[in-house]
Amino acid sequence: MSTEESRHVYRLHSTLELPLEDLHDHIDEATYPDGVSDVEITRRNNTLILKAVAEDETVSKYTPTAQLKASVTENRVYEEDPDERHNSFRWDEDEEDEIESELVEFAAFKGDRETVLQNSLLQYEMFLVLCEIAEAAEKGTLTAIAEYDGELEATRIVEGEPRPADIEVVEGPRDHSSSQGGVNWRDNKFISD
């Protein structure tokens, strides 16, 4: 896996949510990036793990490949938006009709890189899988900075739609030593011996 050296995900933040059923359908129909032959889905209580299966057969079965981690939550989904129903003016109704709803399980990919994307082997490839999931999700945002062949690339997907993204350096390394800008605790007249 010589390409592993030139592909990294440095920063990642995700607030993605999508119905668990939609996620399973997406993974079943997905075309995986080079290096990944399949994605195994495992559920442990309320945690969902999507693990990359390497195409390279020389990778030991004991070598941990990259995995995506999501929490599973149950949300009530209403047929009609309850807020819109309360805002509508109705003359003839004395009692409110019950709004049709059902409990739906959602996969929530929420957190930073170490929380959502784990292990380094095939990490970039699983990041690409996460980007495809982000485009299938109707709710949430994915932002990331990754390196591919020595070039940094910014990714931003909002509510299933890829958006323009730039990398901006906000604060660089300081040229002066840290003792010049900080408090010298050893010679502080307010601290007594």
Short mmCIF file of N, CA, C and O in Angstrom, two decimals, residues 29-165:
data_model
loop_
_atom_site.label_atom_id
_atom_site.label_comp_id
_atom_site.label_asym_id
_atom_site.label_seq_id
_atom_site.Cartn_x
_atom_site.Cartn_y
_atom_site.Cartn_z
N GLU A 29 -25.42 -0.27 -2.25
CA GLU A 29 -25.34 0.12 -3.66
C GLU A 29 -24.07 0.89 -4.00
O GLU A 29 -23.84 1.22 -5.16
N ALA A 30 -23.22 1.19 -3.01
CA ALA A 30 -22.07 2.07 -3.21
C ALA A 30 -20.97 1.40 -4.05
O ALA A 30 -20.81 0.19 -4.05
N THR A 31 -20.25 2.26 -4.77
CA THR A 31 -19.02 1.84 -5.45
C THR A 31 -17.88 2.37 -4.59
O THR A 31 -17.81 3.57 -4.32
N TYR A 32 -17.00 1.48 -4.18
CA TYR A 32 -15.95 1.87 -3.23
C TYR A 32 -14.70 2.36 -3.94
O TYR A 32 -14.41 1.95 -5.07
N PRO A 33 -13.93 3.22 -3.27
CA PRO A 33 -12.67 3.70 -3.85
C PRO A 33 -11.66 2.57 -4.01
O PRO A 33 -11.79 1.52 -3.37
N ASP A 34 -10.64 2.79 -4.84
CA ASP A 34 -9.57 1.80 -5.00
C ASP A 34 -8.96 1.49 -3.64
O ASP A 34 -8.72 2.39 -2.84
N GLY A 35 -8.70 0.22 -3.39
CA GLY A 35 -8.12 -0.21 -2.12
C GLY A 35 -9.15 -0.80 -1.17
O GLY A 35 -8.81 -1.56 -0.28
N VAL A 36 -10.43 -0.47 -1.38
CA VAL A 36 -11.50 -0.98 -0.51
C VAL A 36 -12.38 -1.90 -1.35
O VAL A 36 -12.95 -1.48 -2.35
N SER A 37 -12.47 -3.16 -0.91
CA SER A 37 -13.31 -4.10 -1.65
C SER A 37 -14.74 -4.13 -1.11
O SER A 37 -15.68 -4.43 -1.84
N ASP A 38 -14.90 -3.82 0.18
CA ASP A 38 -16.22 -3.86 0.79
C ASP A 38 -16.19 -3.05 2.08
O ASP A 38 -15.12 -2.72 2.59
N VAL A 39 -17.36 -2.75 2.61
CA VAL A 39 -17.49 -2.09 3.91
C VAL A 39 -18.40 -2.97 4.76
O VAL A 39 -19.54 -3.24 4.37
N GLU A 40 -17.87 -3.43 5.89
CA GLU A 40 -18.65 -4.26 6.81
C GLU A 40 -19.32 -3.36 7.83
O GLU A 40 -18.67 -2.49 8.42
N ILE A 41 -20.61 -3.59 8.08
CA ILE A 41 -21.35 -2.81 9.07
C ILE A 41 -21.61 -3.70 10.28
O ILE A 41 -22.15 -4.79 10.16
N THR A 42 -21.18 -3.20 11.45
CA THR A 42 -21.38 -3.91 12.70
C THR A 42 -22.09 -2.97 13.67
O THR A 42 -21.75 -1.80 13.76
N ARG A 43 -23.07 -3.52 14.38
CA ARG A 43 -23.76 -2.70 15.38
C ARG A 43 -23.53 -3.30 16.76
O ARG A 43 -23.76 -4.49 16.98
N ARG A 44 -23.07 -2.44 17.68
CA ARG A 44 -22.90 -2.83 19.07
C ARG A 44 -23.73 -1.88 19.92
O ARG A 44 -23.35 -0.71 20.08
N ASN A 45 -24.84 -2.34 20.42
CA ASN A 45 -25.80 -1.52 21.16
C ASN A 45 -26.19 -0.31 20.31
O ASN A 45 -26.77 -0.47 19.27
N ASN A 46 -25.83 0.89 20.74
CA ASN A 46 -26.19 2.10 19.99
C ASN A 46 -25.01 2.68 19.23
O ASN A 46 -24.97 3.87 18.95
N THR A 47 -24.04 1.84 18.89
CA THR A 47 -22.88 2.28 18.12
C THR A 47 -22.82 1.47 16.82
O THR A 47 -22.97 0.25 16.84
N LEU A 48 -22.62 2.19 15.73
CA LEU A 48 -22.54 1.57 14.41
C LEU A 48 -21.12 1.74 13.90
O LEU A 48 -20.58 2.84 13.94
N ILE A 49 -20.49 0.67 13.44
CA ILE A 49 -19.12 0.73 12.94
C ILE A 49 -19.11 0.24 11.50
O ILE A 49 -19.58 -0.86 11.19
N LEU A 50 -18.58 1.09 10.60
CA LEU A 50 -18.43 0.75 9.19
C LEU A 50 -16.95 0.55 8.95
O LEU A 50 -16.18 1.51 8.98
N LYS A 51 -16.53 -0.68 8.72
CA LYS A 51 -15.11 -1.02 8.62
C LYS A 51 -14.73 -1.35 7.18
O LYS A 51 -15.43 -2.10 6.50
N ALA A 52 -13.60 -0.79 6.74
CA ALA A 52 -13.10 -1.06 5.39
C ALA A 52 -12.52 -2.45 5.29
O ALA A 52 -11.80 -2.89 6.18
N VAL A 53 -12.83 -3.15 4.19
CA VAL A 53 -12.21 -4.44 3.89
C VAL A 53 -11.23 -4.16 2.76
O VAL A 53 -11.62 -3.69 1.68
N ALA A 54 -9.94 -4.44 3.00
CA ALA A 54 -8.89 -4.11 2.04
C ALA A 54 -8.92 -5.04 0.84
O ALA A 54 -9.14 -6.25 0.97
N GLU A 55 -8.69 -4.46 -0.36
CA GLU A 55 -8.54 -5.27 -1.58
C GLU A 55 -7.24 -6.05 -1.53
O GLU A 55 -7.15 -7.15 -2.05
N ASP A 56 -6.22 -5.45 -0.94
CA ASP A 56 -4.89 -6.05 -0.85
C ASP A 56 -4.93 -7.26 0.08
O ASP A 56 -5.11 -7.12 1.29
N GLU A 57 -4.76 -8.44 -0.48
CA GLU A 57 -4.86 -9.66 0.32
C GLU A 57 -3.64 -9.91 1.20
O GLU A 57 -3.66 -10.81 2.04
N THR A 58 -2.57 -9.12 1.01
CA THR A 58 -1.39 -9.28 1.87
C THR A 58 -1.57 -8.59 3.22
O THR A 58 -0.77 -8.78 4.11
N VAL A 59 -2.63 -7.77 3.35
CA VAL A 59 -2.92 -7.12 4.63
C VAL A 59 -3.42 -8.18 5.60
O VAL A 59 -4.36 -8.92 5.30
N SER A 60 -2.79 -8.28 6.74
CA SER A 60 -3.16 -9.27 7.74
C SER A 60 -4.58 -9.00 8.24
O SER A 60 -5.02 -7.86 8.34
N LYS A 61 -5.28 -10.08 8.57
CA LYS A 61 -6.63 -9.90 9.10
C LYS A 61 -6.61 -9.26 10.48
O LYS A 61 -7.63 -8.81 10.98
N TYR A 62 -5.44 -9.21 11.10
CA TYR A 62 -5.30 -8.58 12.42
C TYR A 62 -4.91 -7.10 12.33
O TYR A 62 -4.84 -6.42 13.33
N THR A 63 -4.64 -6.61 11.13
CA THR A 63 -4.30 -5.20 10.94
C THR A 63 -5.60 -4.39 10.91
O THR A 63 -6.46 -4.64 10.06
N PRO A 64 -5.74 -3.43 11.82
CA PRO A 64 -7.00 -2.66 11.83
C PRO A 64 -7.06 -1.70 10.65
O PRO A 64 -6.18 -0.87 10.45
N THR A 65 -8.11 -1.83 9.85
CA THR A 65 -8.33 -0.92 8.73
C THR A 65 -9.19 0.24 9.22
O THR A 65 -9.79 0.17 10.29
N ALA A 66 -9.26 1.29 8.43
CA ALA A 66 -10.03 2.48 8.81
C ALA A 66 -11.50 2.11 9.00
O ALA A 66 -12.03 1.24 8.33
N GLN A 67 -12.11 2.82 9.93
CA GLN A 67 -13.53 2.60 10.18
C GLN A 67 -14.22 3.92 10.51
O GLN A 67 -13.60 4.84 11.02
N LEU A 68 -15.48 3.96 10.15
CA LEU A 68 -16.34 5.10 10.48
C LEU A 68 -17.20 4.68 11.65
O LEU A 68 -17.67 3.55 11.71
N LYS A 69 -17.39 5.61 12.58
CA LYS A 69 -18.15 5.30 13.78
C LYS A 69 -19.32 6.27 13.90
O LYS A 69 -19.15 7.47 13.75
N ALA A 70 -20.51 5.72 14.15
CA ALA A 70 -21.72 6.53 14.28
C ALA A 70 -22.51 6.06 15.49
O ALA A 70 -22.43 4.89 15.87
N SER A 71 -23.25 6.97 16.08
CA SER A 71 -24.16 6.56 17.14
C SER A 71 -25.55 6.40 16.53
O SER A 71 -25.91 7.07 15.57
N VAL A 72 -26.31 5.47 17.08
CA VAL A 72 -27.66 5.20 16.59
C VAL A 72 -28.65 5.80 17.58
O VAL A 72 -28.60 5.52 18.77
N THR A 73 -29.53 6.65 17.07
CA THR A 73 -30.54 7.28 17.91
C THR A 73 -31.91 7.03 17.29
O THR A 73 -32.04 6.79 16.09
N GLU A 74 -32.93 7.09 18.13
CA GLU A 74 -34.30 6.95 17.66
C GLU A 74 -34.97 8.32 17.72
O GLU A 74 -34.96 8.97 18.76
N ASN A 75 -35.52 8.75 16.60
CA ASN A 75 -36.22 10.03 16.54
C ASN A 75 -37.62 9.80 16.03
O ASN A 75 -37.85 8.95 15.18
N ARG A 76 -38.55 10.60 16.53
CA ARG A 76 -39.93 10.54 16.05
C ARG A 76 -40.03 11.41 14.80
O ARG A 76 -39.65 12.57 14.81
N VAL A 77 -40.52 10.83 13.72
CA VAL A 77 -40.68 11.55 12.46
C VAL A 77 -42.17 11.73 12.22
O VAL A 77 -42.93 10.76 12.26
N TYR A 78 -42.56 12.98 12.01
CA TYR A 78 -43.98 13.32 11.81
C TYR A 78 -44.30 13.44 10.33
O TYR A 78 -43.50 13.92 9.55
N GLU A 79 -45.52 13.03 9.99
CA GLU A 79 -46.00 13.15 8.61
C GLU A 79 -46.15 14.62 8.24
O GLU A 79 -45.86 15.04 7.16
N GLU A 80 -46.63 15.42 9.19
CA GLU A 80 -46.86 16.84 8.99
C GLU A 80 -46.07 17.57 10.06
O GLU A 80 -46.00 17.14 11.20
N ASP A 81 -45.48 18.69 9.73
CA ASP A 81 -44.69 19.46 10.68
C ASP A 81 -45.61 19.99 11.78
O ASP A 81 -46.54 20.75 11.50
N PRO A 82 -45.39 19.62 13.07
CA PRO A 82 -46.28 20.06 14.14
C PRO A 82 -46.31 21.58 14.30
O PRO A 82 -47.33 22.14 14.68
N ASP A 83 -45.20 22.28 14.01
CA ASP A 83 -45.18 23.74 14.14
C ASP A 83 -46.12 24.39 13.13
O ASP A 83 -46.82 25.35 13.44
N GLU A 84 -46.12 23.87 11.90
CA GLU A 84 -47.01 24.42 10.88
C GLU A 84 -48.46 24.18 11.25
O GLU A 84 -49.32 25.01 11.00
N ARG A 85 -48.73 23.05 11.87
CA ARG A 85 -50.09 22.71 12.26
C ARG A 85 -50.61 23.68 13.32
O ARG A 85 -51.75 24.11 13.27
N HIS A 86 -49.77 24.04 14.29
CA HIS A 86 -50.19 24.97 15.34
C HIS A 86 -50.36 26.39 14.81
O HIS A 86 -51.14 27.15 15.35
N ASN A 87 -49.63 26.74 13.77
CA ASN A 87 -49.70 28.08 13.22
C ASN A 87 -50.91 28.27 12.29
O ASN A 87 -51.31 29.39 12.02
N SER A 88 -51.46 27.18 11.81
CA SER A 88 -52.60 27.31 10.90
C SER A 88 -53.86 27.62 11.72
O SER A 88 -54.04 27.13 12.83
N PHE A 89 -54.72 28.40 11.15
CA PHE A 89 -55.93 28.85 11.84
C PHE A 89 -57.10 27.98 11.40
O PHE A 89 -57.41 27.89 10.22
N ARG A 90 -57.75 27.33 12.35
CA ARG A 90 -58.85 26.44 12.00
C ARG A 90 -60.09 26.83 12.80
O ARG A 90 -60.05 26.86 14.03
N TRP A 91 -61.18 27.07 12.09
CA TRP A 91 -62.42 27.49 12.74
C TRP A 91 -63.22 26.31 13.26
O TRP A 91 -63.81 26.37 14.34
N ASP A 92 -63.27 25.26 12.51
CA ASP A 92 -64.23 24.19 12.78
C ASP A 92 -63.75 23.13 13.77
O ASP A 92 -64.55 22.34 14.22
N GLU A 93 -62.47 23.11 14.09
CA GLU A 93 -61.96 22.02 14.91
C GLU A 93 -61.96 22.38 16.38
O GLU A 93 -61.38 23.37 16.79
N ASP A 94 -62.65 21.57 17.17
CA ASP A 94 -62.63 21.77 18.62
C ASP A 94 -61.51 20.98 19.26
O ASP A 94 -60.90 21.42 20.22
N GLU A 95 -61.26 19.81 18.75
CA GLU A 95 -60.16 19.00 19.29
C GLU A 95 -59.15 18.72 18.18
O GLU A 95 -59.49 18.64 17.02
N GLU A 96 -57.90 18.60 18.60
CA GLU A 96 -56.83 18.38 17.61
C GLU A 96 -56.76 16.92 17.21
O GLU A 96 -56.89 16.02 18.05
N ASP A 97 -56.56 16.69 15.93
CA ASP A 97 -56.32 15.34 15.44
C ASP A 97 -54.90 14.95 15.78
O ASP A 97 -54.00 15.79 15.81
N GLU A 98 -54.69 13.67 16.01
CA GLU A 98 -53.33 13.19 16.29
C GLU A 98 -52.53 13.19 14.99
O GLU A 98 -53.01 12.75 13.95
N ILE A 99 -51.32 13.70 15.05
CA ILE A 99 -50.46 13.76 13.88
C ILE A 99 -49.80 12.39 13.70
O ILE A 99 -49.28 11.81 14.65
N GLU A 100 -49.84 11.88 12.47
CA GLU A 100 -49.22 10.59 12.18
C GLU A 100 -47.71 10.69 12.37
O GLU A 100 -47.08 11.63 11.89
N SER A 101 -47.14 9.71 13.07
CA SER A 101 -45.69 9.71 13.29
C SER A 101 -45.20 8.28 13.45
O SER A 101 -45.99 7.37 13.69
N GLU A 102 -43.89 8.14 13.33
CA GLU A 102 -43.28 6.83 13.56
C GLU A 102 -41.88 7.05 14.12
O GLU A 102 -41.26 8.09 13.91
N LEU A 103 -41.38 6.06 14.86
CA LEU A 103 -40.01 6.13 15.38
C LEU A 103 -39.07 5.60 14.32
O LEU A 103 -39.26 4.51 13.78
N VAL A 104 -38.04 6.38 14.02
CA VAL A 104 -37.07 6.01 12.98
C VAL A 104 -35.68 6.03 13.61
O VAL A 104 -35.34 6.96 14.34
N GLU A 105 -34.89 5.00 13.32
CA GLU A 105 -33.51 4.98 13.81
C GLU A 105 -32.62 5.77 12.85
O GLU A 105 -32.71 5.59 11.64
N PHE A 106 -31.77 6.62 13.42
CA PHE A 106 -30.86 7.44 12.64
C PHE A 106 -29.43 7.08 13.00
O PHE A 106 -29.12 6.78 14.15
N ALA A 107 -28.55 7.13 11.99
CA ALA A 107 -27.11 7.01 12.21
C ALA A 107 -26.55 8.42 12.26
O ALA A 107 -26.77 9.21 11.34
N ALA A 108 -25.88 8.77 13.35
CA ALA A 108 -25.34 10.11 13.54
C ALA A 108 -23.82 10.05 13.57
O ALA A 108 -23.24 9.52 14.51
N PHE A 109 -23.20 10.56 12.52
CA PHE A 109 -21.75 10.66 12.43
C PHE A 109 -21.38 12.03 12.98
O PHE A 109 -21.29 13.00 12.24
N LYS A 110 -21.21 12.13 14.29
CA LYS A 110 -20.99 13.43 14.92
C LYS A 110 -19.68 13.43 15.69
O LYS A 110 -19.40 12.52 16.45
N GLY A 111 -18.89 14.48 15.44
CA GLY A 111 -17.64 14.64 16.17
C GLY A 111 -16.50 15.01 15.25
O GLY A 111 -16.68 15.30 14.07
N ASP A 112 -15.31 15.00 15.83
CA ASP A 112 -14.09 15.31 15.08
C ASP A 112 -13.47 14.04 14.54
O ASP A 112 -13.99 12.94 14.75
N ARG A 113 -12.31 14.18 13.89
CA ARG A 113 -11.70 13.07 13.16
C ARG A 113 -11.57 11.79 13.98
O ARG A 113 -11.97 10.72 13.54
N GLU A 114 -11.00 11.88 15.18
CA GLU A 114 -10.75 10.67 15.97
C GLU A 114 -12.05 9.99 16.41
O GLU A 114 -12.08 8.80 16.65
N THR A 115 -13.12 10.76 16.50
CA THR A 115 -14.40 10.20 16.91
C THR A 115 -15.11 9.51 15.76
O THR A 115 -15.69 8.44 15.93
N VAL A 116 -15.04 10.09 14.57
CA VAL A 116 -15.79 9.59 13.42
C VAL A 116 -14.96 8.66 12.54
O VAL A 116 -15.45 7.64 12.07
N LEU A 117 -13.70 9.01 12.31
CA LEU A 117 -12.83 8.25 11.39
C LEU A 117 -11.62 7.74 12.16
O LEU A 117 -10.80 8.53 12.62
N GLN A 118 -11.53 6.42 12.29
CA GLN A 118 -10.48 5.83 13.12
C GLN A 118 -9.59 4.89 12.31
O GLN A 118 -10.03 4.35 11.30
N ASN A 119 -8.35 4.73 12.77
CA ASN A 119 -7.31 3.87 12.18
C ASN A 119 -6.76 4.47 10.88
O ASN A 119 -7.45 5.19 10.17
N SER A 120 -5.50 4.18 10.60
CA SER A 120 -4.84 4.87 9.49
C SER A 120 -4.83 4.09 8.16
O SER A 120 -4.82 4.71 7.10
N LEU A 121 -4.85 2.77 8.19
CA LEU A 121 -4.82 2.00 6.95
C LEU A 121 -6.14 2.21 6.19
O LEU A 121 -7.21 1.94 6.73
N LEU A 122 -6.08 2.73 4.98
CA LEU A 122 -7.24 3.06 4.14
C LEU A 122 -8.07 4.21 4.71
O LEU A 122 -9.26 4.35 4.41
N GLN A 123 -7.44 5.08 5.49
CA GLN A 123 -8.14 6.20 6.10
C GLN A 123 -8.72 7.15 5.06
O GLN A 123 -9.88 7.55 5.14
N TYR A 124 -7.90 7.53 4.07
CA TYR A 124 -8.37 8.45 3.04
C TYR A 124 -9.52 7.84 2.24
O TYR A 124 -10.50 8.51 1.92
N GLU A 125 -9.42 6.55 1.95
CA GLU A 125 -10.47 5.87 1.19
C GLU A 125 -11.79 5.85 1.97
O GLU A 125 -12.86 6.07 1.40
N MET A 126 -11.72 5.63 3.28
CA MET A 126 -12.94 5.66 4.09
C MET A 126 -13.46 7.08 4.25
O MET A 126 -14.66 7.29 4.41
N PHE A 127 -12.57 8.05 4.17
CA PHE A 127 -13.01 9.45 4.16
C PHE A 127 -13.85 9.69 2.90
O PHE A 127 -14.88 10.38 2.97
N LEU A 128 -13.43 9.13 1.76
CA LEU A 128 -14.21 9.27 0.53
C LEU A 128 -15.59 8.60 0.67
O LEU A 128 -16.59 9.12 0.17
N VAL A 129 -15.64 7.47 1.37
CA VAL A 129 -16.92 6.81 1.64
C VAL A 129 -17.80 7.72 2.50
O VAL A 129 -19.00 7.88 2.25
N LEU A 130 -17.18 8.37 3.51
CA LEU A 130 -17.92 9.30 4.36
C LEU A 130 -18.45 10.49 3.55
O LEU A 130 -19.56 10.95 3.79
N CYS A 131 -17.67 10.96 2.59
CA CYS A 131 -18.12 12.05 1.72
C CYS A 131 -19.36 11.64 0.93
O CYS A 131 -20.30 12.42 0.76
N GLU A 132 -19.38 10.40 0.43
CA GLU A 132 -20.55 9.90 -0.29
C GLU A 132 -21.76 9.80 0.63
O GLU A 132 -22.88 10.11 0.24
N ILE A 133 -21.52 9.38 1.88
CA ILE A 133 -22.61 9.31 2.87
C ILE A 133 -23.13 10.73 3.14
O ILE A 133 -24.33 10.95 3.24
N ALA A 134 -22.21 11.69 3.23
CA ALA A 134 -22.60 13.08 3.47
C ALA A 134 -23.48 13.62 2.35
O ALA A 134 -24.41 14.39 2.60
N GLU A 135 -23.20 13.21 1.12
CA GLU A 135 -24.02 13.66 -0.01
C GLU A 135 -25.39 12.99 -0.02
O GLU A 135 -26.33 13.52 -0.59
N ALA A 136 -25.50 11.83 0.65
CA ALA A 136 -26.79 11.14 0.74
C ALA A 136 -27.60 11.64 1.94
O ALA A 136 -28.82 11.45 1.98
N ALA A 137 -26.94 12.27 2.90
CA ALA A 137 -27.62 12.76 4.11
C ALA A 137 -28.33 14.07 3.82
O ALA A 137 -27.81 14.93 3.12
N GLU A 138 -29.52 14.23 4.38
CA GLU A 138 -30.27 15.46 4.20
C GLU A 138 -30.03 16.43 5.35
O GLU A 138 -30.42 17.58 5.28
N LYS A 139 -29.37 15.96 6.40
CA LYS A 139 -29.20 16.79 7.58
C LYS A 139 -27.74 16.72 8.04
O LYS A 139 -27.16 15.66 8.13
N GLY A 140 -27.15 17.88 8.31
CA GLY A 140 -25.81 17.93 8.88
C GLY A 140 -24.77 18.46 7.90
O GLY A 140 -25.05 18.72 6.73
N THR A 141 -23.56 18.61 8.43
CA THR A 141 -22.45 19.19 7.69
C THR A 141 -21.19 18.34 7.87
O THR A 141 -20.96 17.80 8.95
N LEU A 142 -20.40 18.25 6.83
CA LEU A 142 -19.09 17.61 6.88
C LEU A 142 -18.06 18.62 6.38
O LEU A 142 -18.21 19.15 5.27
N THR A 143 -17.07 18.92 7.20
CA THR A 143 -15.95 19.77 6.78
C THR A 143 -14.67 19.01 7.06
O THR A 143 -14.57 18.32 8.07
N ALA A 144 -13.70 19.15 6.15
CA ALA A 144 -12.46 18.39 6.32
C ALA A 144 -11.32 19.04 5.54
O ALA A 144 -11.54 19.76 4.57
N ILE A 145 -10.10 18.74 6.01
CA ILE A 145 -8.88 19.07 5.28
C ILE A 145 -8.12 17.76 5.12
O ILE A 145 -7.82 17.08 6.10
N ALA A 146 -7.85 17.40 3.88
CA ALA A 146 -7.16 16.14 3.59
C ALA A 146 -6.01 16.42 2.63
O ALA A 146 -5.98 17.46 1.96
N GLU A 147 -5.07 15.48 2.57
CA GLU A 147 -3.95 15.58 1.64
C GLU A 147 -4.05 14.43 0.66
O GLU A 147 -4.26 13.28 1.04
N TYR A 148 -3.88 14.75 -0.61
CA TYR A 148 -3.85 13.73 -1.64
C TYR A 148 -2.69 14.06 -2.57
O TYR A 148 -2.68 15.12 -3.19
N ASP A 149 -1.70 13.19 -2.64
CA ASP A 149 -0.50 13.36 -3.47
C ASP A 149 0.19 14.70 -3.21
O ASP A 149 0.55 15.43 -4.14
N GLY A 150 0.34 15.04 -1.95
CA GLY A 150 1.08 16.24 -1.58
C GLY A 150 0.29 17.54 -1.64
O GLY A 150 0.80 18.59 -1.30
N GLU A 151 -0.96 17.50 -2.08
CA GLU A 151 -1.79 18.70 -2.18
C GLU A 151 -2.87 18.66 -1.10
O GLU A 151 -3.53 17.64 -0.92
N LEU A 152 -3.05 19.79 -0.40
CA LEU A 152 -4.13 19.87 0.57
C LEU A 152 -5.43 20.19 -0.15
O LEU A 152 -5.46 20.99 -1.08
N GLU A 153 -6.50 19.55 0.28
CA GLU A 153 -7.81 19.82 -0.32
C GLU A 153 -8.83 20.00 0.80
O GLU A 153 -8.81 19.30 1.80
N ALA A 154 -9.69 20.98 0.62
CA ALA A 154 -10.74 21.27 1.59
C ALA A 154 -12.05 20.68 1.10
O ALA A 154 -12.35 20.72 -0.09
N THR A 155 -12.83 20.12 2.02
CA THR A 155 -14.11 19.53 1.69
C THR A 155 -15.17 20.14 2.60
O THR A 155 -14.96 20.27 3.80
N ARG A 156 -16.30 20.48 2.00
CA ARG A 156 -17.43 21.01 2.78
C ARG A 156 -18.71 20.54 2.11
O ARG A 156 -18.97 20.87 0.96
N ILE A 157 -19.49 19.75 2.84
CA ILE A 157 -20.77 19.24 2.33
C ILE A 157 -21.83 19.62 3.35
O ILE A 157 -21.74 19.24 4.52
N VAL A 158 -22.82 20.39 2.91
CA VAL A 158 -23.87 20.89 3.80
C VAL A 158 -25.22 20.35 3.33
O VAL A 158 -25.62 20.59 2.20
N GLU A 159 -25.88 19.60 4.21
CA GLU A 159 -27.21 19.05 3.94
C GLU A 159 -27.28 18.33 2.59
O GLU A 159 -28.20 18.55 1.80
N GLY A 160 -26.27 17.51 2.31
CA GLY A 160 -26.23 16.69 1.10
C GLY A 160 -25.69 17.38 -0.13
O GLY A 160 -25.63 16.77 -1.19
N GLU A 161 -25.27 18.63 0.00
CA GLU A 161 -24.82 19.40 -1.15
C GLU A 161 -23.37 19.83 -0.99
O GLU A 161 -23.03 20.53 -0.04
N PRO A 162 -22.48 19.44 -1.92
CA PRO A 162 -21.08 19.92 -1.86
C PRO A 162 -21.04 21.44 -2.03
O PRO A 162 -21.74 21.98 -2.89
N ARG A 163 -20.25 22.09 -1.19
CA ARG A 163 -20.13 23.55 -1.25
C ARG A 163 -18.67 23.91 -1.44
O ARG A 163 -17.77 23.14 -1.10
N PRO A 164 -18.39 25.11 -1.95
CA PRO A 164 -16.99 25.54 -2.10
C PRO A 164 -16.33 25.64 -0.72
O PRO A 164 -16.96 26.03 0.25
N ALA A 165 -15.05 25.28 -0.68
CA ALA A 165 -14.30 25.34 0.58
C ALA A 165 -12.86 25.74 0.29
O ALA A 165 -12.30 25.36 -0.73
#
